[in-house]
Amino acid sequence: MPGLLAGKRVVIVTSNTGVERDELIVPRDRLRERGAQVRHAAVKGEPVHTYRHDLEPADVVEPDGALADIDPTEIDLLVIPGGTVNADKLRTDSYARALVHAVTSAGNPIAAICHGPWLLVETAVVAGRTLTSYPSLRTDIVNAGAVWADESVVRDSSDGWSLITSRNPGDLPDFVDAITEELSER
């Protein structure tokens, strides 16, 4: 699959702490292996502290830059990893919310996993859609007007832009394959 996604521009957004390690590292590395240009942008252009299962400290990762430096017109697909703290911080960040609005307004896809859909709920872009997430977000998603499904990956292409969602790190192979398929179709 090397070169399959050549020229495709992916941005992964995170806070600087509380990021679920594998939900950042696996999509970043697998999409790069498939030829995509992947940038990791954090709230601050400072080291990102990742965790496993929200509680076990893992790697410290250097982002490629800060959210404020991202040009939304240079994004073919936006990825939002989970981690409870990461997602909670992202949904309160004005740059992260503005980026979601810019990407969806341009009709470009978003892929969110685990707690990542909290940012989408906060930006009010999920009403009428079907998606999945970590199970504890189900009520928030339903209250935002969406349908929650317990599946490893859900793709919803309604409302002019594609949304790819998954539940947890165990779904990462399906999540990355769905992102690859979406980018290959564009």
mmCIF file of C-alpha atoms in Angstrom:
data_model
loop_
_atom_site.group_PDB
_atom_site.id
_atom_site.type_symbol
_atom_site.label_atom_id
_atom_site.label_comp_id
_atom_site.label_asym_id
_atom_site.label_seq_id
_atom_site.Cartn_x
_atom_site.Cartn_y
_atom_site.Cartn_z
ATOM 1 C CA MET A 1 0.000 0.000 0.000
ATOM 2 C CA PRO A 2 2.945 2.442 -0.010
ATOM 3 C CA GLY A 3 2.123 5.447 -2.156
ATOM 4 C CA LEU A 4 -1.616 4.746 -2.143
ATOM 5 C CA LEU A 5 -2.329 8.082 -0.443
ATOM 6 C CA ALA A 6 0.415 10.138 -2.107
ATOM 7 C CA GLY A 7 -0.455 13.824 -2.055
ATOM 8 C CA LYS A 8 -3.265 13.465 0.495
ATOM 9 C CA ARG A 9 -2.970 15.922 3.400
ATOM 10 C CA VAL A 10 -4.084 14.743 6.826
ATOM 11 C CA VAL A 11 -4.032 16.769 10.030
ATOM 12 C CA ILE A 12 -4.327 15.105 13.438
ATOM 13 C CA VAL A 13 -5.384 17.486 16.215
ATOM 14 C CA THR A 14 -4.725 16.996 19.927
ATOM 15 C CA SER A 15 -4.381 18.842 23.185
ATOM 16 C CA ASN A 16 -1.000 18.649 24.891
ATOM 17 C CA THR A 17 -1.980 16.077 27.487
ATOM 18 C CA GLY A 18 -4.343 13.184 27.991
ATOM 19 C CA VAL A 19 -4.139 11.889 24.423
ATOM 20 C CA GLU A 20 -4.768 8.159 23.975
ATOM 21 C CA ARG A 21 -1.351 7.077 22.672
ATOM 22 C CA ASP A 22 -2.365 4.518 20.056
ATOM 23 C CA GLU A 23 -5.167 6.701 18.698
ATOM 24 C CA LEU A 24 -2.532 9.312 17.791
ATOM 25 C CA ILE A 25 0.446 7.127 16.854
ATOM 26 C CA VAL A 26 -1.269 4.356 14.862
ATOM 27 C CA PRO A 27 -3.225 6.544 12.401
ATOM 28 C CA ARG A 28 -0.240 8.900 12.041
ATOM 29 C CA ASP A 29 2.206 6.114 11.242
ATOM 30 C CA ARG A 30 -0.099 3.912 9.124
ATOM 31 C CA LEU A 31 -1.290 6.822 6.982
ATOM 32 C CA ARG A 32 2.314 7.972 6.476
ATOM 33 C CA GLU A 33 3.258 4.419 5.460
ATOM 34 C CA ARG A 34 0.482 4.603 2.855
ATOM 35 C CA GLY A 35 1.920 7.838 1.462
ATOM 36 C CA ALA A 36 -0.204 10.545 3.102
ATOM 37 C CA GLN A 37 1.344 13.788 4.300
ATOM 38 C CA VAL A 38 0.363 13.726 7.972
ATOM 39 C CA ARG A 39 0.768 16.704 10.303
ATOM 40 C CA HIS A 40 0.117 16.521 14.022
ATOM 41 C CA ALA A 41 -1.056 19.849 15.438
ATOM 42 C CA ALA A 42 -1.447 20.344 19.177
ATOM 43 C CA VAL A 43 -3.166 23.175 21.026
ATOM 44 C CA LYS A 44 0.349 24.466 21.775
ATOM 45 C CA GLY A 45 3.392 23.654 19.671
ATOM 46 C CA GLU A 46 4.883 21.899 22.694
ATOM 47 C CA PRO A 47 5.351 18.221 23.617
ATOM 48 C CA VAL A 48 2.206 16.102 23.823
ATOM 49 C CA HIS A 49 1.845 13.697 26.752
ATOM 50 C CA THR A 50 0.076 10.504 25.764
ATOM 51 C CA TYR A 51 -1.550 7.878 27.950
ATOM 52 C CA ARG A 52 -2.907 4.363 27.707
ATOM 53 C CA HIS A 53 -6.456 3.973 28.978
ATOM 54 C CA ASP A 54 -6.403 7.553 30.344
ATOM 55 C CA LEU A 55 -4.332 6.569 33.395
ATOM 56 C CA GLU A 56 -1.036 5.018 32.335
ATOM 57 C CA PRO A 57 1.546 7.557 31.107
ATOM 58 C CA ALA A 58 2.983 6.582 27.716
ATOM 59 C CA ASP A 59 5.071 8.431 25.114
ATOM 60 C CA VAL A 60 5.810 12.122 24.907
ATOM 61 C CA VAL A 61 5.334 13.130 21.268
ATOM 62 C CA GLU A 62 6.588 16.257 19.506
ATOM 63 C CA PRO A 63 3.802 17.759 17.370
ATOM 64 C CA ASP A 64 4.558 19.283 13.980
ATOM 65 C CA GLY A 65 3.077 22.591 15.115
ATOM 66 C CA ALA A 66 0.238 24.370 16.877
ATOM 67 C CA LEU A 67 -3.456 24.391 15.975
ATOM 68 C CA ALA A 68 -3.321 28.138 15.361
ATOM 69 C CA ASP A 69 -0.789 27.534 12.563
ATOM 70 C CA ILE A 70 -3.011 25.160 10.568
ATOM 71 C CA ASP A 71 -4.488 26.398 7.302
ATOM 72 C CA PRO A 72 -7.841 24.605 6.941
ATOM 73 C CA THR A 73 -7.662 24.903 3.143
ATOM 74 C CA GLU A 74 -4.671 22.542 3.241
ATOM 75 C CA ILE A 75 -6.551 19.651 4.861
ATOM 76 C CA ASP A 76 -7.937 16.698 2.938
ATOM 77 C CA LEU A 77 -9.000 14.898 6.134
ATOM 78 C CA LEU A 78 -9.002 15.827 9.833
ATOM 79 C CA VAL A 79 -8.357 13.160 12.512
ATOM 80 C CA ILE A 80 -9.458 13.602 16.131
ATOM 81 C CA PRO A 81 -7.989 11.003 18.531
ATOM 82 C CA GLY A 82 -9.502 10.236 21.883
ATOM 83 C CA GLY A 83 -8.390 10.213 25.440
ATOM 84 C CA THR A 84 -10.900 11.667 27.880
ATOM 85 C CA VAL A 85 -8.749 14.619 28.910
ATOM 86 C CA ASN A 86 -7.618 15.287 25.330
ATOM 87 C CA ALA A 87 -11.184 15.397 24.013
ATOM 88 C CA ASP A 88 -12.417 17.542 26.879
ATOM 89 C CA LYS A 89 -9.626 20.071 26.306
ATOM 90 C CA LEU A 90 -10.135 20.121 22.534
ATOM 91 C CA ARG A 91 -13.839 20.824 22.777
ATOM 92 C CA THR A 92 -13.115 23.967 24.789
ATOM 93 C CA ASP A 93 -10.412 25.214 22.409
ATOM 94 C CA SER A 94 -11.595 27.911 19.992
ATOM 95 C CA TYR A 95 -9.042 26.962 17.310
ATOM 96 C CA ALA A 96 -10.109 23.302 17.388
ATOM 97 C CA ARG A 97 -13.779 24.250 17.077
ATOM 98 C CA ALA A 98 -13.042 26.703 14.249
ATOM 99 C CA LEU A 99 -11.025 24.049 12.441
ATOM 100 C CA VAL A 100 -13.925 21.589 12.580
ATOM 101 C CA HIS A 101 -16.274 24.218 11.160
ATOM 102 C CA ALA A 102 -13.816 25.126 8.391
ATOM 103 C CA VAL A 103 -13.250 21.490 7.402
ATOM 104 C CA THR A 104 -16.954 20.603 7.368
ATOM 105 C CA SER A 105 -17.857 23.818 5.522
ATOM 106 C CA ALA A 106 -15.341 22.876 2.827
ATOM 107 C CA GLY A 107 -16.977 19.438 2.534
ATOM 108 C CA ASN A 108 -13.881 17.582 3.711
ATOM 109 C CA PRO A 109 -14.016 14.467 5.875
ATOM 110 C CA ILE A 110 -13.381 14.108 9.591
ATOM 111 C CA ALA A 111 -12.365 10.913 11.384
ATOM 112 C CA ALA A 112 -12.840 10.755 15.171
ATOM 113 C CA ILE A 113 -12.231 7.864 17.532
ATOM 114 C CA CYS A 114 -13.129 7.053 21.142
ATOM 115 C CA HIS A 115 -13.786 10.360 22.982
ATOM 116 C CA GLY A 116 -12.831 12.411 19.891
ATOM 117 C CA PRO A 117 -16.491 12.928 18.858
ATOM 118 C CA TRP A 118 -16.936 15.216 21.886
ATOM 119 C CA LEU A 119 -15.361 17.968 19.778
ATOM 120 C CA LEU A 120 -17.957 17.286 17.067
ATOM 121 C CA VAL A 121 -20.798 17.410 19.593
ATOM 122 C CA GLU A 122 -19.463 20.719 20.914
ATOM 123 C CA THR A 123 -19.334 22.200 17.406
ATOM 124 C CA ALA A 124 -22.898 21.051 16.665
ATOM 125 C CA VAL A 125 -22.052 19.136 13.477
ATOM 126 C CA VAL A 126 -23.473 15.700 14.328
ATOM 127 C CA ALA A 127 -27.255 16.292 14.257
ATOM 128 C CA GLY A 128 -28.945 13.858 11.893
ATOM 129 C CA ARG A 129 -25.837 11.692 11.530
ATOM 130 C CA THR A 130 -25.010 8.155 12.582
ATOM 131 C CA LEU A 131 -21.746 7.651 14.435
ATOM 132 C CA THR A 132 -20.010 5.672 17.116
ATOM 133 C CA SER A 133 -17.673 6.532 19.974
ATOM 134 C CA TYR A 134 -16.542 5.300 23.330
ATOM 135 C CA PRO A 135 -19.803 4.083 24.937
ATOM 136 C CA SER A 136 -19.852 6.776 27.639
ATOM 137 C CA LEU A 137 -20.441 9.452 24.954
ATOM 138 C CA ARG A 138 -23.622 7.795 23.713
ATOM 139 C CA THR A 139 -25.981 10.070 25.669
ATOM 140 C CA ASP A 140 -24.113 13.221 24.584
ATOM 141 C CA ILE A 141 -24.267 12.121 20.950
ATOM 142 C CA VAL A 142 -27.958 11.243 21.101
ATOM 143 C CA ASN A 143 -28.726 14.531 22.894
ATOM 144 C CA ALA A 144 -26.898 16.326 20.053
ATOM 145 C CA GLY A 145 -29.422 14.838 17.608
ATOM 146 C CA ALA A 146 -27.343 11.986 16.219
ATOM 147 C CA VAL A 147 -27.832 8.216 16.151
ATOM 148 C CA TRP A 148 -25.249 6.198 18.083
ATOM 149 C CA ALA A 149 -24.211 2.764 16.763
ATOM 150 C CA ASP A 150 -22.095 0.137 18.519
ATOM 151 C CA GLU A 151 -19.857 -0.805 15.560
ATOM 152 C CA SER A 152 -16.080 -0.841 15.039
ATOM 153 C CA VAL A 153 -16.317 1.844 12.377
ATOM 154 C CA VAL A 154 -19.208 3.961 11.098
ATOM 155 C CA ARG A 155 -19.049 6.038 7.914
ATOM 156 C CA ASP A 156 -21.739 8.659 7.362
ATOM 157 C CA SER A 157 -21.560 10.787 4.223
ATOM 158 C CA SER A 158 -24.716 12.820 4.709
ATOM 159 C CA ASP A 159 -24.854 16.616 4.848
ATOM 160 C CA GLY A 160 -22.078 17.242 2.317
ATOM 161 C CA TRP A 161 -19.075 15.820 4.201
ATOM 162 C CA SER A 162 -17.962 12.385 5.354
ATOM 163 C CA LEU A 163 -17.658 11.390 9.001
ATOM 164 C CA ILE A 164 -15.709 8.304 10.063
ATOM 165 C CA THR A 165 -15.939 7.212 13.692
ATOM 166 C CA SER A 166 -14.700 4.316 15.820
ATOM 167 C CA ARG A 167 -15.124 3.272 19.452
ATOM 168 C CA ASN A 168 -11.678 2.583 20.944
ATOM 169 C CA PRO A 169 -8.056 1.529 20.253
ATOM 170 C CA GLY A 170 -9.204 -2.010 19.456
ATOM 171 C CA ASP A 171 -10.956 -0.596 16.379
ATOM 172 C CA LEU A 172 -7.850 1.122 14.977
ATOM 173 C CA PRO A 173 -7.306 -1.301 12.049
ATOM 174 C CA ASP A 174 -10.868 -0.684 10.792
ATOM 175 C CA PHE A 175 -10.570 3.048 11.528
ATOM 176 C CA VAL A 176 -7.351 3.463 9.530
ATOM 177 C CA ASP A 177 -8.710 1.344 6.667
ATOM 178 C CA ALA A 178 -11.873 3.487 6.509
ATOM 179 C CA ILE A 179 -9.744 6.654 6.413
ATOM 180 C CA THR A 180 -7.612 5.124 3.653
ATOM 181 C CA GLU A 181 -10.718 4.194 1.665
ATOM 182 C CA GLU A 182 -12.193 7.680 2.088
ATOM 183 C CA LEU A 183 -8.998 9.389 0.947
ATOM 184 C CA SER A 184 -8.574 6.963 -1.970
ATOM 185 C CA GLU A 185 -12.059 7.840 -3.226
ATOM 186 C CA ARG A 186 -11.289 11.582 -3.316
#
